[in-house]
Coordinates of C-alpha atoms in Angstrom, one line a residue:
M1175 CA -47.3 -76.1 -128.4
A1176 CA -44.7 -75.2 -130.8
S1177 CA -45.5 -71.9 -132.3
E1178 CA -43.8 -68.3 -132.7
K1179 CA -44.6 -66.9 -129.3
K1180 CA -42.0 -66.7 -126.4
I1181 CA -42.1 -70.0 -124.8
V1182 CA -41.5 -69.0 -120.8
L1183 CA -41.2 -71.5 -117.8
V1184 CA -42.0 -69.7 -114.3
T1185 CA -41.1 -72.2 -111.3
G1186 CA -43.3 -71.8 -108.1
A1187 CA -45.7 -70.5 -110.1
N1188 CA -48.9 -71.2 -108.7
T1189 CA -48.7 -69.1 -105.7
G1190 CA -46.6 -65.7 -104.3
L1191 CA -44.2 -63.9 -106.5
G1192 CA -44.3 -66.7 -109.2
Y1193 CA -47.9 -66.4 -109.3
E1194 CA -47.3 -62.7 -109.8
I1195 CA -44.8 -63.2 -112.5
V1196 CA -47.2 -65.5 -114.7
K1197 CA -50.0 -62.7 -114.1
A1198 CA -47.6 -59.9 -115.1
L1199 CA -46.8 -62.2 -118.3
Y1200 CA -50.3 -62.8 -118.7
E1201 CA -51.5 -59.0 -118.7
S1202 CA -48.5 -58.1 -121.5
P1203 CA -49.3 -57.0 -125.3
V1204 CA -46.8 -59.6 -126.0
A1205 CA -48.0 -62.9 -126.8
Y1206 CA -46.4 -66.0 -124.5
E1207 CA -46.8 -69.3 -123.9
I1208 CA -46.5 -69.4 -120.2
V1209 CA -45.5 -72.6 -118.5
L1210 CA -46.3 -72.8 -114.9
G1211 CA -44.1 -75.5 -113.3
C1212 CA -45.8 -76.5 -110.0
R1213 CA -44.8 -79.4 -107.6
T1214 CA -48.8 -80.2 -107.5
P1215 CA -50.2 -79.7 -111.1
S1216 CA -53.7 -79.5 -109.8
N1217 CA -52.3 -76.0 -107.8
G1218 CA -51.0 -74.9 -111.3
E1219 CA -54.5 -75.9 -112.8
A1220 CA -56.4 -73.9 -110.3
A1221 CA -53.9 -70.7 -110.8
I1222 CA -54.7 -70.8 -114.4
A1223 CA -58.5 -71.1 -113.6
S1224 CA -58.1 -68.0 -111.4
L1225 CA -56.2 -65.9 -114.1
Q1226 CA -58.3 -66.9 -116.5
S1227 CA -61.3 -65.3 -114.6
T1228 CA -59.9 -62.5 -113.7
L1229 CA -58.1 -61.6 -117.0
P1230 CA -60.6 -63.0 -119.7
S1231 CA -59.0 -62.0 -122.6
S1232 CA -55.3 -62.2 -123.2
A1233 CA -52.5 -62.6 -126.1
S1234 CA -51.1 -65.6 -124.4
T1235 CA -51.7 -68.7 -123.3
L1236 CA -51.2 -71.0 -120.0
S1237 CA -50.4 -74.6 -119.3
V1238 CA -48.6 -76.7 -116.5
V1239 CA -46.0 -78.8 -116.0
Q1240 CA -44.9 -80.9 -113.2
V1241 CA -41.9 -79.5 -111.2
D1242 CA -40.5 -81.0 -108.1
L1243 CA -36.8 -79.1 -107.6
E1244 CA -36.4 -81.9 -104.7
S1245 CA -36.8 -84.9 -107.5
D1246 CA -34.1 -85.5 -110.4
A1247 CA -37.0 -87.7 -111.9
S1248 CA -39.4 -84.8 -111.8
L1249 CA -37.1 -82.5 -113.6
E1250 CA -35.9 -84.9 -115.9
A1251 CA -39.5 -85.7 -116.9
A1252 CA -40.3 -82.1 -117.1
A1253 CA -37.6 -81.3 -119.4
A1254 CA -38.9 -84.3 -121.8
A1255 CA -42.2 -83.1 -121.5
L1256 CA -41.3 -79.3 -122.7
A1257 CA -39.1 -80.5 -125.4
A1258 CA -41.8 -82.7 -127.1
R1259 CA -44.6 -79.9 -126.3
T1260 CA -42.6 -76.9 -127.4
G1261 CA -40.3 -78.4 -130.2
G1262 CA -37.2 -78.7 -128.3
R1263 CA -37.0 -75.0 -127.3
L1264 CA -37.7 -72.8 -124.4
D1265 CA -37.2 -68.5 -124.6
V1266 CA -37.3 -68.2 -121.2
L1267 CA -36.6 -70.0 -117.7
V1268 CA -37.3 -68.0 -114.6
N1269 CA -36.1 -70.2 -111.5
N1270 CA -38.6 -68.6 -109.2
A1271 CA -39.4 -71.6 -106.7
G1272 CA -37.4 -71.9 -103.5
G1273 CA -38.1 -70.8 -100.0
T1274 CA -37.1 -72.1 -96.3
A1275 CA -36.9 -75.1 -94.9
G1276 CA -40.1 -75.1 -93.4
A1277 CA -41.5 -76.9 -90.0
G1278 CA -39.8 -80.7 -91.4
P1279 CA -36.1 -80.4 -90.9
A1280 CA -35.2 -80.4 -86.7
T1281 CA -31.0 -79.7 -86.7
P1282 CA -29.1 -77.2 -88.1
R1283 CA -27.6 -79.4 -90.7
A1284 CA -31.0 -80.7 -91.8
V1285 CA -31.9 -77.1 -92.2
L1286 CA -29.2 -75.9 -94.2
N1287 CA -29.2 -78.8 -96.4
R1288 CA -33.1 -79.0 -97.4
T1289 CA -32.6 -75.1 -97.8
W1290 CA -29.6 -75.5 -100.1
D1291 CA -31.4 -78.2 -102.0
V1292 CA -34.3 -76.6 -102.7
N1293 CA -33.0 -72.9 -103.6
V1294 CA -29.6 -73.7 -105.3
A1295 CA -29.4 -77.6 -106.3
G1296 CA -32.7 -77.8 -107.5
P1297 CA -32.6 -75.0 -109.8
H1298 CA -29.3 -75.9 -110.7
A1299 CA -30.5 -79.2 -111.7
L1300 CA -33.4 -77.9 -113.8
T1301 CA -31.3 -75.4 -115.4
T1302 CA -29.1 -78.1 -116.8
Q1303 CA -31.8 -80.4 -117.9
L1304 CA -33.0 -77.5 -119.9
A1305 CA -29.9 -75.7 -121.0
P1306 CA -30.3 -77.7 -124.6
L1307 CA -33.5 -75.8 -125.3
L1308 CA -32.3 -72.4 -124.1
V1309 CA -29.7 -72.7 -126.3
A1310 CA -31.8 -73.5 -129.4
A1311 CA -33.7 -70.4 -128.8
P1312 CA -33.1 -67.2 -130.7
D1313 CA -32.8 -64.7 -127.9
P1314 CA -32.7 -66.9 -124.7
R1315 CA -33.2 -65.5 -121.2
L1316 CA -32.3 -67.3 -117.9
L1317 CA -33.4 -65.7 -114.3
F1318 CA -32.7 -67.1 -110.9
V1319 CA -35.0 -65.4 -108.2
T1320 CA -32.3 -64.4 -105.6
S1321 CA -33.1 -62.1 -102.0
G1322 CA -31.5 -58.8 -101.0
T1323 CA -30.6 -60.6 -97.8
S1324 CA -28.0 -62.4 -100.4
A1325 CA -25.7 -59.1 -100.5
L1326 CA -22.2 -60.0 -98.7
A1327 CA -21.5 -56.3 -98.5
E1328 CA -24.7 -55.6 -97.0
T1329 CA -24.4 -57.8 -93.9
V1330 CA -22.4 -55.0 -92.2
R1331 CA -24.6 -51.9 -92.6
A1332 CA -27.8 -51.0 -90.5
D1333 CA -28.6 -47.7 -92.3
T1334 CA -31.8 -48.6 -93.4
P1335 CA -34.8 -50.1 -91.2
P1336 CA -34.8 -53.6 -93.2
L1337 CA -30.8 -54.0 -92.9
A1338 CA -30.9 -52.8 -89.2
R1339 CA -33.6 -55.7 -88.7
I1340 CA -31.8 -58.4 -90.6
N1341 CA -28.1 -57.7 -89.4
A1342 CA -29.2 -57.1 -85.8
S1343 CA -27.2 -59.1 -83.6
P1344 CA -29.7 -60.9 -80.5
A1345 CA -29.2 -60.4 -77.0
A1346 CA -26.6 -62.4 -75.3
G1347 CA -27.3 -66.1 -74.1
W1348 CA -29.0 -69.5 -75.6
P1349 CA -31.5 -70.1 -77.4
K1350 CA -31.4 -67.1 -79.5
A1351 CA -34.8 -65.4 -80.1
A1352 CA -36.3 -65.4 -83.6
A1353 CA -34.4 -63.4 -86.2
G1354 CA -35.0 -60.3 -88.3
G1355 CA -38.6 -59.7 -86.9
L1356 CA -40.0 -62.5 -89.2
G1357 CA -41.6 -64.5 -86.4
D1358 CA -40.9 -68.2 -86.5
A1359 CA -38.0 -67.9 -88.7
D1360 CA -35.4 -68.9 -86.5
A1361 CA -31.6 -68.0 -86.8
D1362 CA -31.2 -71.4 -88.5
A1363 CA -33.5 -70.8 -91.0
L1364 CA -32.8 -67.3 -91.9
A1365 CA -28.7 -68.1 -91.6
A1366 CA -29.6 -71.0 -94.2
Y1367 CA -31.9 -69.0 -96.6
R1368 CA -29.4 -66.1 -96.8
A1369 CA -26.2 -68.4 -97.3
A1370 CA -28.5 -70.0 -100.0
K1371 CA -29.4 -67.4 -101.9
T1372 CA -25.8 -66.0 -102.0
G1373 CA -24.8 -69.5 -103.2
L1374 CA -27.4 -69.4 -106.1
N1375 CA -26.1 -65.9 -106.9
M1376 CA -22.6 -67.7 -107.9
V1377 CA -24.6 -70.1 -109.7
M1378 CA -26.0 -67.4 -112.0
R1379 CA -22.7 -66.3 -112.5
D1380 CA -21.5 -69.7 -113.4
W1381 CA -23.7 -70.1 -115.9
A1382 CA -23.4 -66.8 -117.3
R1383 CA -19.9 -68.3 -117.8
V1384 CA -20.9 -71.5 -119.3
L1385 CA -23.4 -70.1 -122.0
R1386 CA -22.1 -66.8 -122.4
A1387 CA -20.8 -68.3 -126.4
D1388 CA -24.8 -69.2 -127.0
G1389 CA -25.8 -65.8 -126.5
V1390 CA -27.9 -66.7 -123.3
K1391 CA -28.6 -63.7 -121.4
V1392 CA -28.3 -64.4 -117.1
W1393 CA -29.7 -62.5 -114.3
A1394 CA -30.1 -63.0 -110.5
V1395 CA -33.2 -60.9 -109.7
S1396 CA -33.7 -59.3 -106.4
P1397 CA -37.1 -58.7 -106.3
G1398 CA -37.2 -56.9 -102.7
F1399 CA -39.0 -57.6 -99.4
L1400 CA -42.4 -58.7 -100.6
A1401 CA -45.5 -59.6 -98.7
T1402 CA -45.6 -63.6 -99.9
G1403 CA -46.1 -67.0 -98.0
L1404 CA -42.1 -67.2 -97.9
G1405 CA -41.5 -68.5 -93.9
G1406 CA -45.0 -69.1 -93.3
V1407 CA -45.2 -65.5 -91.5
G1408 CA -48.4 -64.1 -93.4
A1409 CA -49.2 -61.3 -95.6
D1410 CA -50.0 -59.1 -93.2
K1411 CA -47.5 -59.3 -90.8
L1412 CA -45.1 -59.1 -93.5
K1413 CA -46.7 -55.6 -95.1
A1414 CA -46.7 -54.7 -91.2
I1415 CA -43.0 -54.2 -91.1
G1416 CA -42.6 -53.0 -94.6
A1417 CA -43.3 -55.7 -97.3
L1418 CA -44.5 -54.4 -100.8
D1419 CA -47.2 -56.1 -102.9
P1420 CA -46.1 -59.3 -104.7
A1421 CA -47.4 -57.8 -108.3
I1422 CA -44.4 -55.2 -108.2
G1423 CA -41.8 -57.8 -108.4
G1424 CA -43.9 -59.7 -111.1
R1425 CA -43.9 -56.4 -113.1
F1426 CA -40.0 -56.2 -112.4
V1427 CA -39.4 -59.6 -113.6
R1428 CA -41.4 -59.1 -116.6
D1429 CA -39.4 -56.1 -117.5
V1430 CA -36.6 -58.4 -117.7
I1431 CA -38.2 -60.8 -119.8
E1432 CA -38.8 -58.0 -121.9
G1433 CA -35.1 -56.6 -122.5
K1434 CA -35.3 -53.5 -120.3
R1435 CA -32.5 -54.6 -118.1
D1436 CA -30.4 -56.3 -120.8
Q1437 CA -27.4 -53.9 -120.5
D1438 CA -27.0 -55.4 -116.9
A1439 CA -27.1 -59.2 -117.5
G1440 CA -24.5 -61.3 -115.6
L1441 CA -25.6 -59.3 -112.6
V1442 CA -28.0 -59.2 -109.3
I1443 CA -30.3 -57.0 -110.4
R1444 CA -32.7 -54.7 -108.2
A1445 CA -35.8 -52.9 -110.0
D1446 CA -33.8 -49.6 -109.7
S1447 CA -30.2 -50.8 -109.3
V1448 CA -27.6 -53.2 -109.3
Q1449 CA -27.3 -55.1 -106.0
P1450 CA -23.6 -55.3 -104.7
W1451 CA -22.2 -58.8 -104.2

């Protein structure tokens, strides 16, 4: 795969925002070597087939590497495979994969631990494995996909419908009802997700510090409220409460990769602003 094209790895690339990031890059006139990082490689291959069917002509190429954020062995193998296939260089890492804990964990501790593992520890571990490839690139970029719900400063606001919904206090009594109008995303899952994304913002800040002398530009990208499969709620239900087309988020991430937000490196960024801490 070693070439003059910019090499981009997008994790969680076969669905949701990850797929839309890949699609936006594949539509770009800029030529990329786009690597889809997927927990199940066959899902990545299916995503590639879908993209190539929809967009039969592109300046870019597509391939898959297995990436399981909960497995150090998987991350080590992914780094070794990429080093061998790209000549030891990675121009862009988009740490997109993440999500809520799902139906498996039952206790508050289990929900928080797994949510943190997937959204914070996993991206941090993968970045550590791929840092040697990033610093070998001429203009390296490192992106962490965060959430608008991660801003501590906005937890006290209720002046917009989304903030009023996500920050609303439930009625007295126990157990509490589902939080934020997100269906089966209960209070434990929502709190764990918000805490994890806030933690990811700090991880981003530390990577910006660590890689500053190497010229790596680092961001946390807050793509907005998108109608993806996050939380198992369903795109239609999310759209009914104001979620946007995930393609909007994909194009935003492409803009960051293509240099349109370089002045905001080291910050948490929204499409039209810098997100408060």
